[in-house]
mmCIF file of C-alpha atoms in Angstrom:
data_model
loop_
_atom_site.group_PDB
_atom_site.id
_atom_site.type_symbol
_atom_site.label_atom_id
_atom_site.label_comp_id
_atom_site.label_asym_id
_atom_site.label_seq_id
_atom_site.Cartn_x
_atom_site.Cartn_y
_atom_site.Cartn_z
ATOM 1 C CA MET A 1055 -0.053 0.054 0.208
ATOM 2 C CA ASP A 1056 1.308 3.286 -0.839
ATOM 3 C CA LEU A 1057 1.612 6.413 1.657
ATOM 4 C CA ILE A 1058 -1.741 8.285 -0.071
ATOM 5 C CA ALA A 1059 -3.781 4.898 0.470
ATOM 6 C CA ALA A 1060 -2.450 4.377 3.952
ATOM 7 C CA GLN A 1061 -3.040 7.768 5.087
ATOM 8 C CA THR A 1062 -6.894 7.632 3.375
ATOM 9 C CA LEU A 1063 -7.263 4.640 5.823
ATOM 10 C CA SER A 1064 -5.956 5.940 8.915
ATOM 11 C CA GLN A 1065 -8.418 8.781 8.871
ATOM 12 C CA LYS A 1066 -11.389 6.819 7.705
ATOM 13 C CA LEU A 1067 -10.597 4.152 10.489
ATOM 14 C CA GLN A 1068 -9.270 6.694 12.970
ATOM 15 C CA ILE A 1069 -6.299 4.779 13.958
ATOM 16 C CA SER A 1070 -2.701 5.461 13.347
ATOM 17 C CA LEU A 1071 -0.687 4.954 10.072
ATOM 18 C CA GLU A 1072 1.441 2.217 11.829
ATOM 19 C CA GLN A 1073 -1.764 0.032 12.711
ATOM 20 C CA VAL A 1074 -2.992 0.589 9.068
ATOM 21 C CA VAL A 1075 0.214 -0.807 7.513
ATOM 22 C CA ARG A 1076 0.774 -3.799 10.277
ATOM 23 C CA GLU A 1077 -2.910 -4.787 9.476
ATOM 24 C CA GLU A 1078 -1.686 -5.039 5.735
ATOM 25 C CA TYR A 1079 1.243 -7.327 6.879
ATOM 26 C CA GLU A 1080 -0.691 -9.502 9.168
ATOM 27 C CA ILE A 1081 -2.801 -10.467 6.480
ATOM 28 C CA LEU A 1082 0.027 -11.013 3.941
ATOM 29 C CA LEU A 1083 1.842 -13.217 6.453
ATOM 30 C CA LEU A 1084 -1.348 -14.973 7.221
ATOM 31 C CA LYS A 1085 -1.551 -15.866 3.419
ATOM 32 C CA GLU A 1086 2.123 -17.397 3.472
ATOM 33 C CA ILE A 1087 1.537 -19.453 6.653
ATOM 34 C CA PHE A 1088 -1.865 -20.697 5.518
ATOM 35 C CA GLU A 1089 -0.985 -21.410 2.023
ATOM 36 C CA SER A 1090 2.168 -22.976 3.383
ATOM 37 C CA GLU A 1091 2.534 -26.672 4.002
ATOM 38 C CA PHE A 1092 2.268 -25.993 7.701
ATOM 39 C CA GLY A 1093 -1.356 -24.355 7.441
ATOM 40 C CA ALA A 1094 -3.239 -27.435 7.937
ATOM 41 C CA ASN A 1095 -1.573 -27.830 11.207
ATOM 42 C CA LEU A 1096 -2.303 -24.637 12.812
ATOM 43 C CA VAL A 1097 -5.245 -22.603 14.620
ATOM 44 C CA PHE A 1098 -5.316 -19.213 14.242
ATOM 45 C CA LYS A 1099 -6.433 -17.559 17.671
ATOM 46 C CA GLY A 1100 -5.787 -14.499 20.037
ATOM 47 C CA GLY A 1101 -6.548 -10.547 19.395
ATOM 48 C CA THR A 1102 -5.767 -10.478 15.769
ATOM 49 C CA ALA A 1103 -8.208 -13.425 14.910
ATOM 50 C CA LEU A 1104 -10.549 -11.714 17.006
ATOM 51 C CA ARG A 1105 -10.275 -8.283 14.826
ATOM 52 C CA LEU A 1106 -9.990 -10.037 11.284
ATOM 53 C CA VAL A 1107 -12.445 -13.080 11.610
ATOM 54 C CA TYR A 1108 -14.682 -11.862 14.016
ATOM 55 C CA ASN A 1109 -14.406 -7.996 13.531
ATOM 56 C CA SER A 1110 -13.423 -6.567 16.948
ATOM 57 C CA PRO A 1111 -12.752 -3.021 16.518
ATOM 58 C CA ARG A 1112 -9.367 -3.260 18.482
ATOM 59 C CA PHE A 1113 -6.258 -3.650 16.335
ATOM 60 C CA SER A 1114 -3.907 -5.925 17.174
ATOM 61 C CA GLU A 1115 -0.095 -6.583 16.726
ATOM 62 C CA ASP A 1116 0.542 -10.205 17.482
ATOM 63 C CA LEU A 1117 -0.289 -13.721 15.250
ATOM 64 C CA ASP A 1118 -1.009 -16.406 17.844
ATOM 65 C CA PHE A 1119 -1.721 -19.981 16.920
ATOM 66 C CA THR A 1120 -2.119 -23.540 18.254
ATOM 67 C CA LEU A 1121 -0.389 -26.473 16.808
ATOM 68 C CA ILE A 1122 -2.872 -29.250 16.530
ATOM 69 C CA LYS A 1123 -3.118 -32.553 14.302
ATOM 70 C CA ASP A 1124 -0.732 -35.673 14.636
ATOM 71 C CA PHE A 1125 1.948 -35.208 12.106
ATOM 72 C CA ASP A 1126 5.686 -34.822 12.467
ATOM 73 C CA ARG A 1127 5.698 -32.455 15.271
ATOM 74 C CA GLU A 1128 9.515 -32.764 15.624
ATOM 75 C CA GLY A 1129 10.009 -31.822 11.897
ATOM 76 C CA PHE A 1130 7.785 -29.044 12.327
ATOM 77 C CA ILE A 1131 9.689 -27.376 15.557
ATOM 78 C CA SER A 1132 13.041 -28.440 14.358
ATOM 79 C CA GLU A 1133 15.814 -25.993 13.340
ATOM 80 C CA GLY A 1134 16.340 -27.758 9.809
ATOM 81 C CA LYS A 1135 15.630 -26.298 6.718
ATOM 82 C CA ASN A 1136 12.040 -27.686 6.227
ATOM 83 C CA SER A 1137 10.933 -26.530 9.798
ATOM 84 C CA PHE A 1138 8.626 -23.705 10.812
ATOM 85 C CA THR A 1139 11.333 -21.613 11.736
ATOM 86 C CA SER A 1140 13.258 -21.634 8.733
ATOM 87 C CA PHE A 1141 9.936 -20.794 6.525
ATOM 88 C CA LEU A 1142 9.402 -17.875 8.818
ATOM 89 C CA LYS A 1143 13.023 -16.494 8.432
ATOM 90 C CA GLU A 1144 12.634 -17.347 4.486
ATOM 91 C CA LEU A 1145 10.063 -14.489 4.224
ATOM 92 C CA GLU A 1146 12.955 -11.864 4.722
ATOM 93 C CA HIS A 1147 13.520 -12.436 1.100
ATOM 94 C CA THR A 1148 9.737 -12.548 0.161
ATOM 95 C CA TYR A 1149 9.028 -8.895 1.278
ATOM 96 C CA PRO A 1150 11.280 -6.164 0.647
ATOM 97 C CA ALA A 1151 9.792 -4.165 3.393
ATOM 98 C CA ILE A 1152 10.778 -7.176 5.651
ATOM 99 C CA ILE A 1153 14.109 -6.001 7.363
ATOM 100 C CA SER A 1154 14.525 -8.988 9.711
ATOM 101 C CA VAL A 1155 12.982 -12.190 11.052
ATOM 102 C CA GLU A 1156 13.999 -13.666 14.289
ATOM 103 C CA ALA A 1157 12.678 -17.135 14.767
ATOM 104 C CA LYS A 1158 13.404 -19.778 17.292
ATOM 105 C CA GLU A 1159 11.764 -22.402 19.146
ATOM 106 C CA LYS A 1160 11.071 -22.218 23.062
ATOM 107 C CA TYR A 1161 9.797 -24.367 25.643
ATOM 108 C CA TYR A 1162 5.933 -24.229 25.173
ATOM 109 C CA THR A 1163 6.190 -21.867 21.904
ATOM 110 C CA ILE A 1164 7.548 -21.428 18.371
ATOM 111 C CA PHE A 1165 8.292 -17.685 18.550
ATOM 112 C CA GLY A 1166 8.942 -15.419 15.394
ATOM 113 C CA LEU A 1167 9.810 -11.524 15.369
ATOM 114 C CA ILE A 1168 9.407 -10.131 12.441
ATOM 115 C CA LYS A 1169 10.492 -6.181 11.839
ATOM 116 C CA ILE A 1170 9.296 -4.264 9.020
ATOM 117 C CA LYS A 1171 10.117 -0.666 7.751
ATOM 118 C CA GLU A 1172 8.105 1.325 4.887
ATOM 119 C CA ASP A 1173 9.751 3.993 3.525
ATOM 120 C CA TYR A 1174 6.971 6.576 4.460
ATOM 121 C CA LEU A 1175 7.005 5.382 8.235
ATOM 122 C CA ASN A 1176 9.192 6.830 10.380
ATOM 123 C CA LEU A 1177 10.029 3.973 12.500
ATOM 124 C CA ALA A 1178 10.204 0.363 11.820
ATOM 125 C CA PHE A 1179 7.201 -2.104 13.494
ATOM 126 C CA SER A 1180 7.203 -5.368 14.776
ATOM 127 C CA ILE A 1181 4.768 -8.545 14.385
ATOM 128 C CA LYS A 1182 5.387 -11.248 16.735
ATOM 129 C CA VAL A 1183 4.248 -14.635 15.871
ATOM 130 C CA GLU A 1184 3.574 -17.556 18.600
ATOM 131 C CA VAL A 1185 2.597 -20.904 18.050
ATOM 132 C CA SER A 1186 1.750 -22.755 21.067
ATOM 133 C CA LYS A 1187 3.149 -26.451 21.575
ATOM 134 C CA ARG A 1188 0.874 -27.276 24.265
ATOM 135 C CA LYS A 1189 -1.194 -30.356 23.463
ATOM 136 C CA GLY A 1190 -4.923 -30.510 23.423
ATOM 137 C CA GLU A 1191 -7.862 -31.465 22.211
ATOM 138 C CA TRP A 1192 -9.142 -29.575 18.980
ATOM 139 C CA ILE A 1193 -12.166 -30.606 17.148
ATOM 140 C CA LYS A 1194 -12.690 -29.264 13.754
ATOM 141 C CA ASP A 1195 -16.603 -27.663 13.648
ATOM 142 C CA LYS A 1196 -16.522 -27.812 17.562
ATOM 143 C CA ASP A 1197 -13.249 -25.970 18.622
ATOM 144 C CA TYR A 1198 -12.126 -24.187 15.530
ATOM 145 C CA SER A 1199 -13.441 -23.946 11.862
ATOM 146 C CA ASP A 1200 -12.586 -22.608 8.378
ATOM 147 C CA LYS A 1201 -13.267 -18.999 8.014
ATOM 148 C CA ILE A 1202 -12.374 -16.022 5.531
ATOM 149 C CA ILE A 1203 -10.346 -13.318 6.385
ATOM 150 C CA ARG A 1204 -11.275 -9.508 4.924
ATOM 151 C CA SER A 1205 -9.987 -6.189 5.862
ATOM 152 C CA GLU A 1206 -10.532 -3.028 4.475
ATOM 153 C CA VAL A 1207 -6.628 -2.343 4.666
ATOM 154 C CA THR A 1208 -6.143 -4.927 1.645
ATOM 155 C CA PRO A 1209 -8.253 -6.523 -1.540
ATOM 156 C CA LEU A 1210 -6.648 -9.796 -0.057
ATOM 157 C CA THR A 1211 -8.821 -12.446 1.418
ATOM 158 C CA VAL A 1212 -7.380 -15.674 3.321
ATOM 159 C CA LEU A 1213 -8.990 -18.578 4.124
ATOM 160 C CA VAL A 1214 -7.749 -19.840 7.806
ATOM 161 C CA GLN A 1215 -8.543 -22.367 10.472
ATOM 162 C CA VAL A 1216 -9.795 -20.379 13.338
ATOM 163 C CA ALA A 1217 -10.529 -20.965 17.337
ATOM 164 C CA GLN A 1218 -14.198 -20.990 18.120
ATOM 165 C CA LEU A 1219 -15.029 -17.982 20.281
ATOM 166 C CA GLU A 1220 -15.787 -19.783 23.132
ATOM 167 C CA ARG A 1221 -12.077 -21.306 22.856
ATOM 168 C CA ILE A 1222 -10.632 -17.885 22.414
ATOM 169 C CA LEU A 1223 -12.664 -16.760 25.470
ATOM 170 C CA GLU A 1224 -11.136 -19.668 27.816
ATOM 171 C CA GLU A 1225 -7.882 -18.570 26.542
ATOM 172 C CA LYS A 1226 -8.673 -14.967 27.520
ATOM 173 C CA GLU A 1227 -9.802 -15.933 30.821
ATOM 174 C CA ASP A 1228 -6.433 -17.564 31.623
ATOM 175 C CA ALA A 1229 -4.487 -14.660 30.126
ATOM 176 C CA ILE A 1230 -6.364 -12.514 32.716
ATOM 177 C CA LYS A 1231 -5.622 -14.609 35.402
ATOM 178 C CA ASN A 1232 -1.878 -14.504 34.640
ATOM 179 C CA ARG A 1233 -0.942 -10.864 33.175
ATOM 180 C CA LYS A 1234 -2.079 -7.358 33.397
ATOM 181 C CA ALA A 1235 -2.609 -6.493 30.064
ATOM 182 C CA PRO A 1236 -5.504 -3.928 29.121
ATOM 183 C CA ARG A 1237 -6.251 -5.551 25.866
ATOM 184 C CA ASP A 1238 -7.446 -8.921 27.318
ATOM 185 C CA ILE A 1239 -9.881 -7.103 29.410
ATOM 186 C CA PHE A 1240 -11.175 -5.522 26.256
ATOM 187 C CA ASP A 1241 -10.931 -8.739 24.395
ATOM 188 C CA TYR A 1242 -13.017 -10.460 27.105
ATOM 189 C CA TRP A 1243 -15.571 -7.729 27.222
ATOM 190 C CA TYR A 1244 -16.046 -7.801 23.222
ATOM 191 C CA ILE A 1245 -16.334 -11.606 22.927
ATOM 192 C CA ASN A 1246 -19.294 -11.594 25.445
ATOM 193 C CA GLN A 1247 -20.892 -9.161 23.813
ATOM 194 C CA LEU A 1248 -20.729 -11.379 20.745
ATOM 195 C CA LEU A 1249 -22.102 -14.108 22.891
ATOM 196 C CA LYS A 1250 -24.905 -12.319 24.209
ATOM 197 C CA LYS A 1251 -23.574 -12.184 27.809
ATOM 198 C CA GLU A 1252 -23.609 -9.244 29.866
ATOM 199 C CA VAL A 1253 -20.002 -8.995 31.889
ATOM 200 C CA LYS A 1254 -18.924 -5.917 34.194
ATOM 201 C CA VAL A 1255 -15.283 -4.747 33.036
ATOM 202 C CA ARG A 1256 -12.903 -4.310 36.122
ATOM 203 C CA PHE A 1257 -9.647 -2.905 35.702
ATOM 204 C CA GLU A 1258 -8.850 -3.438 39.593
ATOM 205 C CA GLY A 1259 -5.083 -3.384 40.033
ATOM 206 C CA TYR A 1260 -4.532 -2.001 36.555
ATOM 207 C CA ASP A 1261 -2.422 1.215 36.066
ATOM 208 C CA LYS A 1262 -4.971 3.607 34.721
ATOM 209 C CA THR A 1263 -2.733 5.858 32.651
ATOM 210 C CA HIS A 1264 -1.137 2.765 31.117
ATOM 211 C CA THR A 1265 -4.737 1.187 30.328
ATOM 212 C CA LYS A 1266 -6.030 4.159 28.724
ATOM 213 C CA ALA A 1267 -3.074 4.706 26.487
ATOM 214 C CA GLU A 1268 -2.555 1.270 25.411
ATOM 215 C CA LEU A 1269 -6.284 1.040 24.265
ATOM 216 C CA HIS A 1270 -6.571 4.245 22.650
ATOM 217 C CA ARG A 1271 -3.369 3.235 20.870
ATOM 218 C CA LEU A 1272 -5.067 0.314 19.787
ATOM 219 C CA LEU A 1273 -8.872 1.452 18.931
ATOM 220 C CA SER A 1274 -10.465 4.236 16.759
ATOM 221 C CA ARG A 1275 -11.388 7.327 18.672
ATOM 222 C CA THR A 1276 -15.304 6.239 18.627
ATOM 223 C CA TYR A 1277 -14.240 3.537 21.275
ATOM 224 C CA TRP A 1278 -12.328 6.044 23.371
ATOM 225 C CA ARG A 1279 -15.256 7.542 25.201
ATOM 226 C CA ILE A 1280 -16.251 3.965 26.291
ATOM 227 C CA ILE A 1281 -12.885 3.058 27.593
ATOM 228 C CA ASP A 1282 -12.640 5.964 29.661
ATOM 229 C CA SER A 1283 -16.164 5.507 31.116
ATOM 230 C CA TRP A 1284 -14.580 2.094 32.350
ATOM 231 C CA LEU A 1285 -11.686 3.876 33.905
ATOM 232 C CA GLU A 1286 -13.807 6.504 35.994
#
C-alpha cells in the first residue's frame, strides 16, 4: 500500500498509520502461513483473530496459533531447512519491507519476530508470531472452523482455520489470571458481547494511565469514550 492509501485508511478508521500498515502485513503473513505446508496444522487464535475474523474494533500486533493434529511435530519445530522457523526466516526474502526475522523454539512455543520498515513510516514496527506447542484436543467444527479473513486495508482474502469464540474466551480468561494486559480485558468484554452475555468490566489493580494509553492506541477514537467510562 502506498502512503496516500495508508493515510486515507488511517483517517477513515481513526487509527494510526502504523496500525493500518501492520494490519496489511498481518494479512500477508497469514496468507503465506495458511497457504504453506504448515497451514493445515495450525489454528489461528487471539486478539488478531478476533479483529480479522470476528470484526473486533481493537487492532492487534501479534499472530497467535495453536499446533494441532497428529503429524511430524518434531520436523515442524526443528531447526532444519524444512521447519517452521526456517519458513519464517525465508519471508525476509519474499517482501522487501521485511528487514529482519528472528525465529526460535521456546519451551512452550515457537516464536518469531518479524521487523518491517516501509519508506513512508518514520520507524520500523514488529509483528510477533507465536505457535503454542501445548497439546490439547481440537475438534474441527467444534473448537475451530474454516473462515475467510477480510480487511479494508487490503483486497486480499485468506482462508484460515480459526478458533471458535468459546475457545478464544477460555484462553482470554486464563490470560487475565496470569498477566495484567488491558487488551485482554477489552477482548473478554467484546467476546461476551458477541455471545450475548453481559459482563462487568473491571480494571482493579491496573494502572489507569497505562490502560488508557494502550487501549486508545489500539482502538479508534469512537471507542475512547467507552474506555474512559470504564476507568472512571
